[in-house]
Backbone as CSV, one residue per row, in Angstrom:
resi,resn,N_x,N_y,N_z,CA_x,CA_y,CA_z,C_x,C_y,C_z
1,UNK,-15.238,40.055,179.975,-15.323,39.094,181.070,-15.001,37.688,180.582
2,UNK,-15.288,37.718,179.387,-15.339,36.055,178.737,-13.713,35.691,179.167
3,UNK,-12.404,36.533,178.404,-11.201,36.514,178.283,-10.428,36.456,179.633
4,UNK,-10.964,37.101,180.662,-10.655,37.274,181.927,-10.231,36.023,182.368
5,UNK,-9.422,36.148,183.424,-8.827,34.875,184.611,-10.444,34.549,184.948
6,UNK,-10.531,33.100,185.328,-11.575,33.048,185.936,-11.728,33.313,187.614
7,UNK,-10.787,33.381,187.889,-10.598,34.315,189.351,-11.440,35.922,189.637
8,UNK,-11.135,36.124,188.695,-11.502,37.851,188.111,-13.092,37.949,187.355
9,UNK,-13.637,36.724,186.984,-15.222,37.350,186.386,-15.791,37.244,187.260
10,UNK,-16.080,36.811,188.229,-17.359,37.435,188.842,-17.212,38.463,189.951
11,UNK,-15.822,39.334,189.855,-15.415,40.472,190.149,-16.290,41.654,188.810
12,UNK,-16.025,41.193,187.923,-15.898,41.971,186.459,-17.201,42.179,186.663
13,UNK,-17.977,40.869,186.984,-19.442,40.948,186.578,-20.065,41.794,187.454
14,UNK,-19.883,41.715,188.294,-20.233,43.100,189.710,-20.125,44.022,188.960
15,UNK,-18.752,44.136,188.946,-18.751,45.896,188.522,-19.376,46.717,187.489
16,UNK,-19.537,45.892,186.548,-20.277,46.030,185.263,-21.999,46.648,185.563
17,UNK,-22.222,45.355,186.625,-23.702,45.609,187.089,-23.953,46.866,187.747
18,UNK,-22.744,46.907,188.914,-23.023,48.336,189.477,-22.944,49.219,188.456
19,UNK,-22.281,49.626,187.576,-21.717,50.797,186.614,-23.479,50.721,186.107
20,UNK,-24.176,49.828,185.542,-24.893,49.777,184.964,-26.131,50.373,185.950
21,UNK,-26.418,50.029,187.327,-26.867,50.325,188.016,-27.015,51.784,188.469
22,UNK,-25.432,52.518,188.456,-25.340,53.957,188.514,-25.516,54.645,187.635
23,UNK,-25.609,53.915,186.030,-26.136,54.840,185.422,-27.787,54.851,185.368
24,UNK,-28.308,53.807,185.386,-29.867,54.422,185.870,-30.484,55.154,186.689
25,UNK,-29.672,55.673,187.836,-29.509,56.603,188.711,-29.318,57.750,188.081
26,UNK,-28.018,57.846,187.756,-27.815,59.043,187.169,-28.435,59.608,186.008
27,UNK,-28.933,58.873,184.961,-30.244,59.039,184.050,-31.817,59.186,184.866
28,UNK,-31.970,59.085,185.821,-32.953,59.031,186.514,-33.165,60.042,187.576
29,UNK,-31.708,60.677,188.153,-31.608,61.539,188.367,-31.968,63.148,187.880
30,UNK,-30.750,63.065,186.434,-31.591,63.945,185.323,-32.800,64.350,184.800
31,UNK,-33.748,63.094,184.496,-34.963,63.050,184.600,-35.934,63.816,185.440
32,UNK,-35.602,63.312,186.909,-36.497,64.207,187.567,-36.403,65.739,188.029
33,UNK,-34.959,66.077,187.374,-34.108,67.386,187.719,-35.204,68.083,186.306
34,UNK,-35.185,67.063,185.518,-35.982,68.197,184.198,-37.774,68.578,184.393
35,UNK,-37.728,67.211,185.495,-39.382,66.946,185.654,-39.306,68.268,186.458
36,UNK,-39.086,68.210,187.629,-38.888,69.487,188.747,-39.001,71.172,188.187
37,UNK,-37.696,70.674,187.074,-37.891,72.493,186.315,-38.909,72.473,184.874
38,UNK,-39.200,71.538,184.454,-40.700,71.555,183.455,-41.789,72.182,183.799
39,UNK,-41.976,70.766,184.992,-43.435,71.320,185.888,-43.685,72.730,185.862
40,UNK,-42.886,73.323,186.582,-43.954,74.710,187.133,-43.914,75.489,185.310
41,UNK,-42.594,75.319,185.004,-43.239,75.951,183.107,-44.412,75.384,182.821
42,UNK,-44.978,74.237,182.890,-45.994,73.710,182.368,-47.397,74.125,182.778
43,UNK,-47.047,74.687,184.275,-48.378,75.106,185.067,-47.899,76.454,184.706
44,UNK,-47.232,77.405,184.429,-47.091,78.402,183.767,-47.891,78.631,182.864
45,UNK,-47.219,77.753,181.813,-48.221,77.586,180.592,-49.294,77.391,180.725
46,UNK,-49.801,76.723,181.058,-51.481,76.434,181.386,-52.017,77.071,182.061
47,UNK,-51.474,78.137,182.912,-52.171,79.409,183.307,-52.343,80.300,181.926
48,UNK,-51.346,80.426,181.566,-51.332,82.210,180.318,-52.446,81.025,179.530
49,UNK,-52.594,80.105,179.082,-53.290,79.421,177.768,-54.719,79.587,178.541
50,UNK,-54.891,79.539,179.887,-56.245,79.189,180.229,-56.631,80.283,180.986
51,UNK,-56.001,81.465,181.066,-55.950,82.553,182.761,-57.736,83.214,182.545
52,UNK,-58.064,83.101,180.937,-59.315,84.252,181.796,-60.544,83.149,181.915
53,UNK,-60.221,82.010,181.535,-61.451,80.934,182.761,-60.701,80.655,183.872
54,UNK,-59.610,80.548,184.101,-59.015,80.574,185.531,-59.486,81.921,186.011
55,UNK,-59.056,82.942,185.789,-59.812,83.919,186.485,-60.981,84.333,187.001
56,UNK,-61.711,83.780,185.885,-63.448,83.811,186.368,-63.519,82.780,187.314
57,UNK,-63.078,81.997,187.168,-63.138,80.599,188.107,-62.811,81.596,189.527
58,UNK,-61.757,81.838,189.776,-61.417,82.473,191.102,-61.592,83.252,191.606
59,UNK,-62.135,84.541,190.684,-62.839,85.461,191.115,-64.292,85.025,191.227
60,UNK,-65.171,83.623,190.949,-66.087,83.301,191.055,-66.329,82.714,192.986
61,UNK,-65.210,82.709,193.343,-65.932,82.210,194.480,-64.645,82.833,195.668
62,UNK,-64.498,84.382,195.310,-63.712,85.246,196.274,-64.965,85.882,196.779
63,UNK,-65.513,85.461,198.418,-66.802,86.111,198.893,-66.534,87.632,199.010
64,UNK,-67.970,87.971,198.743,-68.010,89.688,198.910,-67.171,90.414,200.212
65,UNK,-67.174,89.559,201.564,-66.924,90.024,202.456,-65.353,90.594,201.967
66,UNK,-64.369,89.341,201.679,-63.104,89.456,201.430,-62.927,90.736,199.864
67,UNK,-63.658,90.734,199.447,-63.497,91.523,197.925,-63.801,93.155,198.712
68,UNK,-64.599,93.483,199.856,-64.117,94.474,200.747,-62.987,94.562,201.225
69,UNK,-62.553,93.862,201.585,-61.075,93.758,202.533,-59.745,94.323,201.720
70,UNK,-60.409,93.879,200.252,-59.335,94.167,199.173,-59.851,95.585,198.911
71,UNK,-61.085,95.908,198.506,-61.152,97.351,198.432,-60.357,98.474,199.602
72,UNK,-60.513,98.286,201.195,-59.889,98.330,201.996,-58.695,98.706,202.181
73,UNK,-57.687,97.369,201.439,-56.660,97.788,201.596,-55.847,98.674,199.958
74,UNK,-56.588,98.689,199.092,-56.538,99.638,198.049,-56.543,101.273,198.324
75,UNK,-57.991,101.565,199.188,-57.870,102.755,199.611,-56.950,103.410,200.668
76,UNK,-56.225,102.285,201.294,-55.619,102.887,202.645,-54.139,103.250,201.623
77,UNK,-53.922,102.135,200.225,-52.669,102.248,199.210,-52.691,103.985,198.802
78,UNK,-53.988,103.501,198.359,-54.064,105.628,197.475,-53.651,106.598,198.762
79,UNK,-54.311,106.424,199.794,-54.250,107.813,200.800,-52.999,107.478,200.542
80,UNK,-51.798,106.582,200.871,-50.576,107.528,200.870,-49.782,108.046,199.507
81,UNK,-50.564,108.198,198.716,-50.841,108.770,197.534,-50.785,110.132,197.116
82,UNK,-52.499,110.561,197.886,-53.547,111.564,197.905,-54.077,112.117,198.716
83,UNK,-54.687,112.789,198.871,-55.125,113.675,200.170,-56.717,113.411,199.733
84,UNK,-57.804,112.966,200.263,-59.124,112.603,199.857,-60.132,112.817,200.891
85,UNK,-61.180,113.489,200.079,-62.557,114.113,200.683,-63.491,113.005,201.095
86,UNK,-64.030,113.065,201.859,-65.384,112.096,201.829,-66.408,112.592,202.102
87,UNK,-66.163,114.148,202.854,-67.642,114.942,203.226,-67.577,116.127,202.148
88,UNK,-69.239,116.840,202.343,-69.046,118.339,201.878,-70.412,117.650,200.568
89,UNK,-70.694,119.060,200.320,-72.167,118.708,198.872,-71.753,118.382,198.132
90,UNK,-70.277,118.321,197.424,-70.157,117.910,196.272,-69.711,116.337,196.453
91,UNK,-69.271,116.058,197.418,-69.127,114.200,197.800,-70.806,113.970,198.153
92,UNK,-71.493,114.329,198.379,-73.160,113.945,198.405,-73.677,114.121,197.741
93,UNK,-73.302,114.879,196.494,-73.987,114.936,195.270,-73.410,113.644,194.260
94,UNK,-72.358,113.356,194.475,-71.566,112.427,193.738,-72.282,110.877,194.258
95,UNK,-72.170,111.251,195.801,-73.209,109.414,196.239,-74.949,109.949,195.765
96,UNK,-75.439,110.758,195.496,-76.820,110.830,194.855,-76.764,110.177,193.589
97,UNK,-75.635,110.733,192.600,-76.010,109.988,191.504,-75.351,108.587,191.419
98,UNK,-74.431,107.885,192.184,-73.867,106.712,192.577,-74.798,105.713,193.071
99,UNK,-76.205,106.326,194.112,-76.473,105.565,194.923,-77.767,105.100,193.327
100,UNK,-78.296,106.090,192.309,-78.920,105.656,191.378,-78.572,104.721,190.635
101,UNK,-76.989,104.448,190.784,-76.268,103.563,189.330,-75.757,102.174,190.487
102,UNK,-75.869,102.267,191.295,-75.520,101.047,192.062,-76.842,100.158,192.930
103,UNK,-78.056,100.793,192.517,-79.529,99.895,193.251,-79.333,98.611,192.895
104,UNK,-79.381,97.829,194.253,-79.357,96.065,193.960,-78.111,95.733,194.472
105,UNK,-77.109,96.468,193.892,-75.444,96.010,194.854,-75.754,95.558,195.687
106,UNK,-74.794,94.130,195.349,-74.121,93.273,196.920,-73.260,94.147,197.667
107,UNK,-73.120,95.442,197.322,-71.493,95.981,197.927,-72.169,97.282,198.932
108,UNK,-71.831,97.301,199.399,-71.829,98.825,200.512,-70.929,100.127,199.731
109,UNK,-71.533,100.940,198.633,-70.627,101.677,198.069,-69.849,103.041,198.836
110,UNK,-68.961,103.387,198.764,-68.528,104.827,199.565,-67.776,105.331,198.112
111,UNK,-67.996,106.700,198.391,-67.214,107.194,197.614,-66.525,108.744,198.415
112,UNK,-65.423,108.935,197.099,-64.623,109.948,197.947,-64.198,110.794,196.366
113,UNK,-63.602,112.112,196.991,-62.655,113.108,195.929,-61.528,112.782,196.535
114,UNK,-60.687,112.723,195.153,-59.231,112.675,195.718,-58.555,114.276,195.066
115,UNK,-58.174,114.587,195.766,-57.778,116.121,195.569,-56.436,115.928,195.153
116,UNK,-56.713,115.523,193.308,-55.788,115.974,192.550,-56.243,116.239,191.312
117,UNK,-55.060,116.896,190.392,-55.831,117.696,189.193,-55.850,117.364,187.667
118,UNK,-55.955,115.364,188.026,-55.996,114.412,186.780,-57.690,114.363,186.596
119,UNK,-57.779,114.631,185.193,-59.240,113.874,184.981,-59.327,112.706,185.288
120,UNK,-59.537,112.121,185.962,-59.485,110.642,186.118,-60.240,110.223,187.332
121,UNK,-60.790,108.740,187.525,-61.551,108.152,187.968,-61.438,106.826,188.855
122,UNK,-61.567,105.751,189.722,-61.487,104.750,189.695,-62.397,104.620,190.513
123,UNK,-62.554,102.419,190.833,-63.270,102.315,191.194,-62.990,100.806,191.606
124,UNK,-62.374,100.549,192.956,-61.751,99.263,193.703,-62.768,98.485,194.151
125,UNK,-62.703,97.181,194.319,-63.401,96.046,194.330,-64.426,96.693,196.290
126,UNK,-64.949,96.170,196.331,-66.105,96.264,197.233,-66.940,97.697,197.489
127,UNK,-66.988,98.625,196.423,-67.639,99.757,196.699,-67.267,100.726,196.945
128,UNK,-65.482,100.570,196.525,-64.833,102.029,196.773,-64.831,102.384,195.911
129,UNK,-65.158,104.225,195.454,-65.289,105.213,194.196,-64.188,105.900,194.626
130,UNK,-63.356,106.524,194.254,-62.700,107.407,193.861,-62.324,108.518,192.621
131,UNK,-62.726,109.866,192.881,-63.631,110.764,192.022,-62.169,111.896,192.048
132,UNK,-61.632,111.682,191.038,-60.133,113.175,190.895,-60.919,114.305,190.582
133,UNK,-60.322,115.533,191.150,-60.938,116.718,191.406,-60.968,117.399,189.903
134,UNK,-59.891,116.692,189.836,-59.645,117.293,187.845,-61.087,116.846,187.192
135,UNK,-61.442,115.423,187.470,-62.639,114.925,186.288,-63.720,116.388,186.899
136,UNK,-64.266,116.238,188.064,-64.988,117.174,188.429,-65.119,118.482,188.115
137,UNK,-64.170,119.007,187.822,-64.066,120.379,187.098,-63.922,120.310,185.517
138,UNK,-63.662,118.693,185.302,-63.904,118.720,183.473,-65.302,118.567,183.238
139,UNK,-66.230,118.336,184.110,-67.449,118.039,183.778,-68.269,119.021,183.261
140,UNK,-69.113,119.109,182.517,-69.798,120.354,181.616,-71.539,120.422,182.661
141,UNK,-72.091,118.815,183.288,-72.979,118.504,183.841,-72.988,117.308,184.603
142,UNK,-73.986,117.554,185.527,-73.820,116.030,186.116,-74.372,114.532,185.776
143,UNK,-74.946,114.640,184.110,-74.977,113.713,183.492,-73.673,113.160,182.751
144,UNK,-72.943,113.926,182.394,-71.330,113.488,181.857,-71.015,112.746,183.598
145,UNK,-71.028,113.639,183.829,-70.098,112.714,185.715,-71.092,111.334,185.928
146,UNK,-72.506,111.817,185.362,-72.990,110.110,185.769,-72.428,109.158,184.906
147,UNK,-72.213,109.424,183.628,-71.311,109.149,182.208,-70.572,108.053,182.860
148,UNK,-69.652,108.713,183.493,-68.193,108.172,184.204,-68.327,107.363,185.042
149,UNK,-68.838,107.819,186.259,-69.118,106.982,187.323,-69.883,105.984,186.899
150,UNK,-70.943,105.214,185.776,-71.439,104.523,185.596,-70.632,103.491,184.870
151,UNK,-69.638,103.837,184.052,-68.484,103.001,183.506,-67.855,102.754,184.384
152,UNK,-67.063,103.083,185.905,-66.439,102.598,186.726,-67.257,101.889,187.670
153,UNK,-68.207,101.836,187.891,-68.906,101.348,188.524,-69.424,99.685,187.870
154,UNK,-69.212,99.592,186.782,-69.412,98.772,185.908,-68.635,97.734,186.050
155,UNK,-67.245,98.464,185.890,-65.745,97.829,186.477,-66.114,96.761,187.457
156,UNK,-66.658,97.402,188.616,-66.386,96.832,189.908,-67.571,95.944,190.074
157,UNK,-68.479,96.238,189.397,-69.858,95.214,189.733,-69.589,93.864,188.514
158,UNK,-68.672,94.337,187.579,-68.607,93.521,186.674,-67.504,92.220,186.788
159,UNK,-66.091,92.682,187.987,-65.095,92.491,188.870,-64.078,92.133,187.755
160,UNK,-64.096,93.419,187.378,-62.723,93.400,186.269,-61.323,93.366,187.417
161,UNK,-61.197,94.328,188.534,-60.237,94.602,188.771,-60.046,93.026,189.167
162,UNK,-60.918,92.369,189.938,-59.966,90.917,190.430,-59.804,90.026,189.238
163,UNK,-60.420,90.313,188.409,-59.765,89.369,187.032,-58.611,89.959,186.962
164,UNK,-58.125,91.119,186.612,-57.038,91.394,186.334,-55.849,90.955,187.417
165,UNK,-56.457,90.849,188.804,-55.399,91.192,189.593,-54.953,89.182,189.737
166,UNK,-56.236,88.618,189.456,-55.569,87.094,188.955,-54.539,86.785,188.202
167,UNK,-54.533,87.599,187.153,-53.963,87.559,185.910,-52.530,88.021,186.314
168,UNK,-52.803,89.178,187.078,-51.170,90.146,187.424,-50.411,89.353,188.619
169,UNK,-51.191,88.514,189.946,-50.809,88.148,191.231,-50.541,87.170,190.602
170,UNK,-50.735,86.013,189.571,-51.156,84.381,189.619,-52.226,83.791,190.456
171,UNK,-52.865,82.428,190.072,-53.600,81.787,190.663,-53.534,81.911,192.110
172,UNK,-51.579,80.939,192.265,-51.457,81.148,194.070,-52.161,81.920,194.690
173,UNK,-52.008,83.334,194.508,-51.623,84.624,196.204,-53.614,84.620,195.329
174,UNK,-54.078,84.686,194.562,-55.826,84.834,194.872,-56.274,83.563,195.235
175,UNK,-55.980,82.237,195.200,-56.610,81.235,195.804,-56.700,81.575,196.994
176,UNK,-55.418,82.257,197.926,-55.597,82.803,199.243,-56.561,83.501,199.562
177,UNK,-56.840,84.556,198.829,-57.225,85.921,199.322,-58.773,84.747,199.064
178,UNK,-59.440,83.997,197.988,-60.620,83.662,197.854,-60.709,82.866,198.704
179,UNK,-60.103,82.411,199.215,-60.688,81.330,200.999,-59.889,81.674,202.399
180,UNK,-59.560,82.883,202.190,-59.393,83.776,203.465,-57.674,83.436,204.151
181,UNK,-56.987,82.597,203.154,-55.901,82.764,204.123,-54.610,83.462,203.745
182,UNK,-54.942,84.843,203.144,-53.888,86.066,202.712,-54.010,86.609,203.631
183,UNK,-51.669,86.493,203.502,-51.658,87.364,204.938,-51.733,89.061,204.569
184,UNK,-51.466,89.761,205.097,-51.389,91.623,205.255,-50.350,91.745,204.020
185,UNK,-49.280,91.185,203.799,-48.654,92.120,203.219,-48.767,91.137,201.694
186,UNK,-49.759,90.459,201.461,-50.492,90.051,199.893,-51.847,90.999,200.061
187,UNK,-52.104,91.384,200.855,-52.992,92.290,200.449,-52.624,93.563,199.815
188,UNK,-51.565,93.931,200.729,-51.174,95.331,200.576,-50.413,94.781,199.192
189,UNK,-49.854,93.900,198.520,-48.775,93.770,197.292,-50.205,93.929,196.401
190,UNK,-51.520,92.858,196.663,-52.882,93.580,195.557,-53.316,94.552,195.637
191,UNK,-52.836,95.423,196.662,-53.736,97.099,196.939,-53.012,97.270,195.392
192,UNK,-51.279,97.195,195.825,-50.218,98.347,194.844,-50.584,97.740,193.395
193,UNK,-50.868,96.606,193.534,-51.212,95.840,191.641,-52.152,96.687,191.279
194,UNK,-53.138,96.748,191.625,-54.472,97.108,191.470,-54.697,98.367,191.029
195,UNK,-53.746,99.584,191.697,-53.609,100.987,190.801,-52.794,100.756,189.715
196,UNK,-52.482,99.771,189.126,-51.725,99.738,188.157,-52.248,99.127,186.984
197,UNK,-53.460,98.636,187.417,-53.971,97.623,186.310,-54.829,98.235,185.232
198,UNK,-54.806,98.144,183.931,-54.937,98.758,182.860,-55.955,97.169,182.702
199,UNK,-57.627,97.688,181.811,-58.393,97.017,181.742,-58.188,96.660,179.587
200,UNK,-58.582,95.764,179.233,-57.949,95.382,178.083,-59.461,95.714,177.318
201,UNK,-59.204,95.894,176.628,-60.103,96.453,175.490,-61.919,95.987,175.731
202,UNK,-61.531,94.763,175.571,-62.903,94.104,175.734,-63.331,94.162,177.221
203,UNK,-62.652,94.471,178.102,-63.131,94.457,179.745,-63.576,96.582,179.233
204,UNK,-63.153,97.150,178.890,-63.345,98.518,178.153,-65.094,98.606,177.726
205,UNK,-65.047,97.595,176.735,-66.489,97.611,176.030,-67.564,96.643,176.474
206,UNK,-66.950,96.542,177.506,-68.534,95.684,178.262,-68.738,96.600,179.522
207,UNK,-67.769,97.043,180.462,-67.836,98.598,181.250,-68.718,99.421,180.613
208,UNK,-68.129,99.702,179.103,-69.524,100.748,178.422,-70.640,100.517,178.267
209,UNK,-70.596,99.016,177.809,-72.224,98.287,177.674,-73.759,98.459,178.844
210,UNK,-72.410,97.944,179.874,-73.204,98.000,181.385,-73.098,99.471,182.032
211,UNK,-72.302,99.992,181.383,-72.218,101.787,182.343,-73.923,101.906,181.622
212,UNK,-74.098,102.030,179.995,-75.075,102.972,179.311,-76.140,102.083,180.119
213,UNK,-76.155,100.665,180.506,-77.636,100.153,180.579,-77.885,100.624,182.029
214,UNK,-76.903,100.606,183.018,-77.329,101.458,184.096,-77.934,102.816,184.264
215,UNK,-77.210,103.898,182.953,-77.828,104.750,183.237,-79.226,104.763,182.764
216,UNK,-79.526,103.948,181.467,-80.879,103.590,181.302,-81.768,103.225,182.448
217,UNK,-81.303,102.597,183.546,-81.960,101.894,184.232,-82.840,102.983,185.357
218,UNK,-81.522,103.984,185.617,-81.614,104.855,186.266,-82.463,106.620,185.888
219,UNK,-82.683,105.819,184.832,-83.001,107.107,183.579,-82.425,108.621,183.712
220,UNK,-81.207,108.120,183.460,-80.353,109.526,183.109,-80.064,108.943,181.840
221,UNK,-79.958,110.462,181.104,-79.549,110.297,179.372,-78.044,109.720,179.426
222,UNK,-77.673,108.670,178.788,-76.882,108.296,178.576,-75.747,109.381,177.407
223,UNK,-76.864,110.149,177.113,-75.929,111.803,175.716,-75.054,112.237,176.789
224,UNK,-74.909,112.027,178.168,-73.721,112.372,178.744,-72.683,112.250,178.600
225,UNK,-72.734,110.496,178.763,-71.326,109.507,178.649,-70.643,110.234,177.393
226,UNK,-71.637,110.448,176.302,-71.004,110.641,174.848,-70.067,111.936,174.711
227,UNK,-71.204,112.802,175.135,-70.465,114.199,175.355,-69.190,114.584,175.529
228,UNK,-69.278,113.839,176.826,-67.647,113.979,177.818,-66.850,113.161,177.805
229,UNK,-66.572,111.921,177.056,-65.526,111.338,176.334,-65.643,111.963,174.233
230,UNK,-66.470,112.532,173.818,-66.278,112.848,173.074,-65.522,114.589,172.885
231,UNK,-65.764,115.139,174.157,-65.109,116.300,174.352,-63.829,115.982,174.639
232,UNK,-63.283,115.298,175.241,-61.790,115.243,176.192,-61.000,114.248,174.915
233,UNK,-61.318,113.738,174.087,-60.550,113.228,172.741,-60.391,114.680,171.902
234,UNK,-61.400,115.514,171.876,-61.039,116.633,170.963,-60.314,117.509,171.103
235,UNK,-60.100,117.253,172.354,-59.453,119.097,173.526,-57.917,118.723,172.537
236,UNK,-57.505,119.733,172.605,-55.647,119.264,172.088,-54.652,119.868,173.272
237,UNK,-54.104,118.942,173.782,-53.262,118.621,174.955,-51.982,118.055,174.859
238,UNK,-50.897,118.323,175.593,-49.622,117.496,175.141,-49.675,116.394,175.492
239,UNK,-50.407,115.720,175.772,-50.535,114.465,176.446,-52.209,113.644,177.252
240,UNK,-52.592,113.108,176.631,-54.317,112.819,177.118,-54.257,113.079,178.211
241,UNK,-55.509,113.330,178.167,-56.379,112.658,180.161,-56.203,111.644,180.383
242,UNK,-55.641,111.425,182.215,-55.624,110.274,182.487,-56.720,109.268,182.114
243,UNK,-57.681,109.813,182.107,-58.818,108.548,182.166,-59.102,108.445,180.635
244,UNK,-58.320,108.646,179.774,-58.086,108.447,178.035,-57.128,107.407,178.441
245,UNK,-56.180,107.866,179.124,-55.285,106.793,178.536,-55.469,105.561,179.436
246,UNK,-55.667,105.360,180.498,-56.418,104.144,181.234,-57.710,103.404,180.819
247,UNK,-58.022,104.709,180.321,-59.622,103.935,179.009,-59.445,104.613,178.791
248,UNK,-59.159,103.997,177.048,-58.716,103.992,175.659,-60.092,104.795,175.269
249,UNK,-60.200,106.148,174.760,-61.497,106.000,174.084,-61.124,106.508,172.212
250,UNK,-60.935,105.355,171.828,-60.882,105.251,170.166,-61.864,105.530,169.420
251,UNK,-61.564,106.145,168.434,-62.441,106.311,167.028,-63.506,105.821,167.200
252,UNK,-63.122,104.301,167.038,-64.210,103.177,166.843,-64.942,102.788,168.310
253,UNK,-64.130,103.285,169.453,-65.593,102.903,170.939,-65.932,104.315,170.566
254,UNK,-65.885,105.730,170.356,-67.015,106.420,170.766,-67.644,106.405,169.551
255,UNK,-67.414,105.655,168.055,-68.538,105.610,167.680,-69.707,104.476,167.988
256,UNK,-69.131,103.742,168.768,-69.638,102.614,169.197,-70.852,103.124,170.194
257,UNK,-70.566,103.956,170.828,-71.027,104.859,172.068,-71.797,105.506,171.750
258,UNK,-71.616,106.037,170.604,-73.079,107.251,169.746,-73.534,106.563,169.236
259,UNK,-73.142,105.196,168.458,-74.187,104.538,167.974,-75.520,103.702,169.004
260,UNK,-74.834,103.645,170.197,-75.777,102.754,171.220,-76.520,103.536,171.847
261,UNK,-75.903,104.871,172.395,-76.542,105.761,172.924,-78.070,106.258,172.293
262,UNK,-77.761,106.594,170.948,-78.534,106.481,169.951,-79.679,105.789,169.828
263,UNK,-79.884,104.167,170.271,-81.096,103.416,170.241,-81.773,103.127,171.455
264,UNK,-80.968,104.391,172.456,-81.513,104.412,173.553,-82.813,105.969,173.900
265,UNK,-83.932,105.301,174.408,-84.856,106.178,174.728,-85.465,106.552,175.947
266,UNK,-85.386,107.732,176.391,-85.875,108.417,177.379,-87.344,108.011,178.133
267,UNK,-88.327,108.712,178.843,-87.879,110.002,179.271,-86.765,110.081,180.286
268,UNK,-85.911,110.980,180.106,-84.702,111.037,181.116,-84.543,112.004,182.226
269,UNK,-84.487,111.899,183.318,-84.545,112.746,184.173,-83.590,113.484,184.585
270,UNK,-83.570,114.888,184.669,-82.357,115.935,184.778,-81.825,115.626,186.289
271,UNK,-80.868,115.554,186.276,-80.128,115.698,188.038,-79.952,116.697,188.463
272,UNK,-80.642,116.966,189.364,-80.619,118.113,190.305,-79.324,118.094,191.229
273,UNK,-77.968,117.949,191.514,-77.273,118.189,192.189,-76.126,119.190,191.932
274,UNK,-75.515,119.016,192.987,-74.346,120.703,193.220,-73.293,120.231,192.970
275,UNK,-72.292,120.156,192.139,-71.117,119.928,191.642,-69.785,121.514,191.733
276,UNK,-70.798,122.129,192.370,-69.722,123.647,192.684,-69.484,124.019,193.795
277,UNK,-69.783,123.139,194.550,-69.876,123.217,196.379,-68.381,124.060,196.915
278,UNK,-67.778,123.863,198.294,-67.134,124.143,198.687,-66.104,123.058,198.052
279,UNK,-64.256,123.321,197.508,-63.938,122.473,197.214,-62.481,122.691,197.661
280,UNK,-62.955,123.461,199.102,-61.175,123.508,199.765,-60.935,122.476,200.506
């Protein structure tokens, strides 16, 4: 500008300013293009770094009513699944020893057989049981079946599945469901999460903790639980029981399991129920 006609600098000097002007724009532009795609990485991140006090956090104040709604729409997921019992002696023998391991529940429990021929078990957020016809016929007594049902039951009073399903949905879609404004088809996307969710080791060994102290509570021998995860690791099969491989039972939990079982004392009361009923 110095060299310039003096006709021409305070043309020069404009332009200079604008140029200078558009590039703070365009640097400023960039900026918030990186801010925009950072952000949600950052709240990403700070979910996975923080998810299982975020989870407790959110599963801390999802009311019971709604944690039915989710059980609800879990079971309506399985029926198109399974074909499932809810009457007959052997579903009333199953809520006899259920209704012993669940005294005090906030939850309204139901339980059902699902007429298929996996050992296996579950147990969805507000009081739904679901009992595979397979575990039922692996059972040796109905202290092993209280065994089971007292570890899934554990699950659900303990609310593993909505931790997990925090963890699997994100914060978002459960902030909904915990102050009521999830629509139908986030429910039905947590029904389908929810049969899928595999409990992590330590959600594993606190299920066992609280299965054995229930049955203490209830005074059934806890030598059940041991029995019948210590039988179904020994059987040799091409492939575990479902409810092995959904819970892990390792070396080290069933010695964990005989060792606890172990410093536990009776007197224990035999269960009188029918586990051979009609089962067409």
């Amino acid at each position: 500008c110095a060299t310039a006609p003096p006709q021409f600098t305070a043309q020069l000097q404009a332009t200079a300013i604008n140029r200078k002007r558009l590039e703070r724009k365009f640097k400023a532009g960039w900026a918030l293009l990186a801010l925009l795609i950072i952000l949600p990485l950052l709240r990403v991140g700070l979910f996975l770094a923080n998810r299982d006090h975020v989870a407790s956090w959110v599963v801390s104040r999802i009311p019971v009513s709604h944690e039915a709604r989710l059980g609800d729409a879990v079971l309506s997921q399985a029926r198109l699944q399974m074909n499932f019992t809810d009457k007959g002696p052997v579903v009333d023998s199953i809520s006899t020893i259920g209704k012993k391991l669940t005294t005090g529940s906030v939850h309204n429990y139901r339980w059902f057989i699902a007429e298929r021929p996996e050992v296996n078990a579950f147990a969805a957020p507000g009081g739904v049981v679901v009992v595979f016809r397979g575990l039922i016929d692996a059972v040796a007594s109905p202290e092993e079946l209280a065994g089971v049902l007292a570890h899934e039951v554990a699950h659900a009073e303990l609310r593993h599945s909505l931790q997990g399903l925090v963890k699997s949905l994100g914060l978002r879609a459960l902030m909904s469901i915990a102050f009521g404004g999830a629509a139908d088809s986030m429910l039905a996307d947590a029904a389908t999460r929810m049969t899928e969710l595999r409990f992590s080791r330590d959600a594993e060994r606190e299920a066992d903790a609280n299965g054995l102290q229930r049955l203490v509570t209830a005074r059934i021998s806890p030598e059940g639980m041991v029995r019948f995860y210590e039988r179904l690791a020994s059987e040799k099969r091409s492939s575990p029981p479902v409810i092995l491989s959904t819970h892990p039972a390792s070396g080290e939990r069933l010695e964990w399991l005989r060792r606890e079982a172990a410093q536990l004392s009776g007197p224990w009361q035999l269960l009188q129920v029918n586990l051979t009923g009609n089962k067409d």
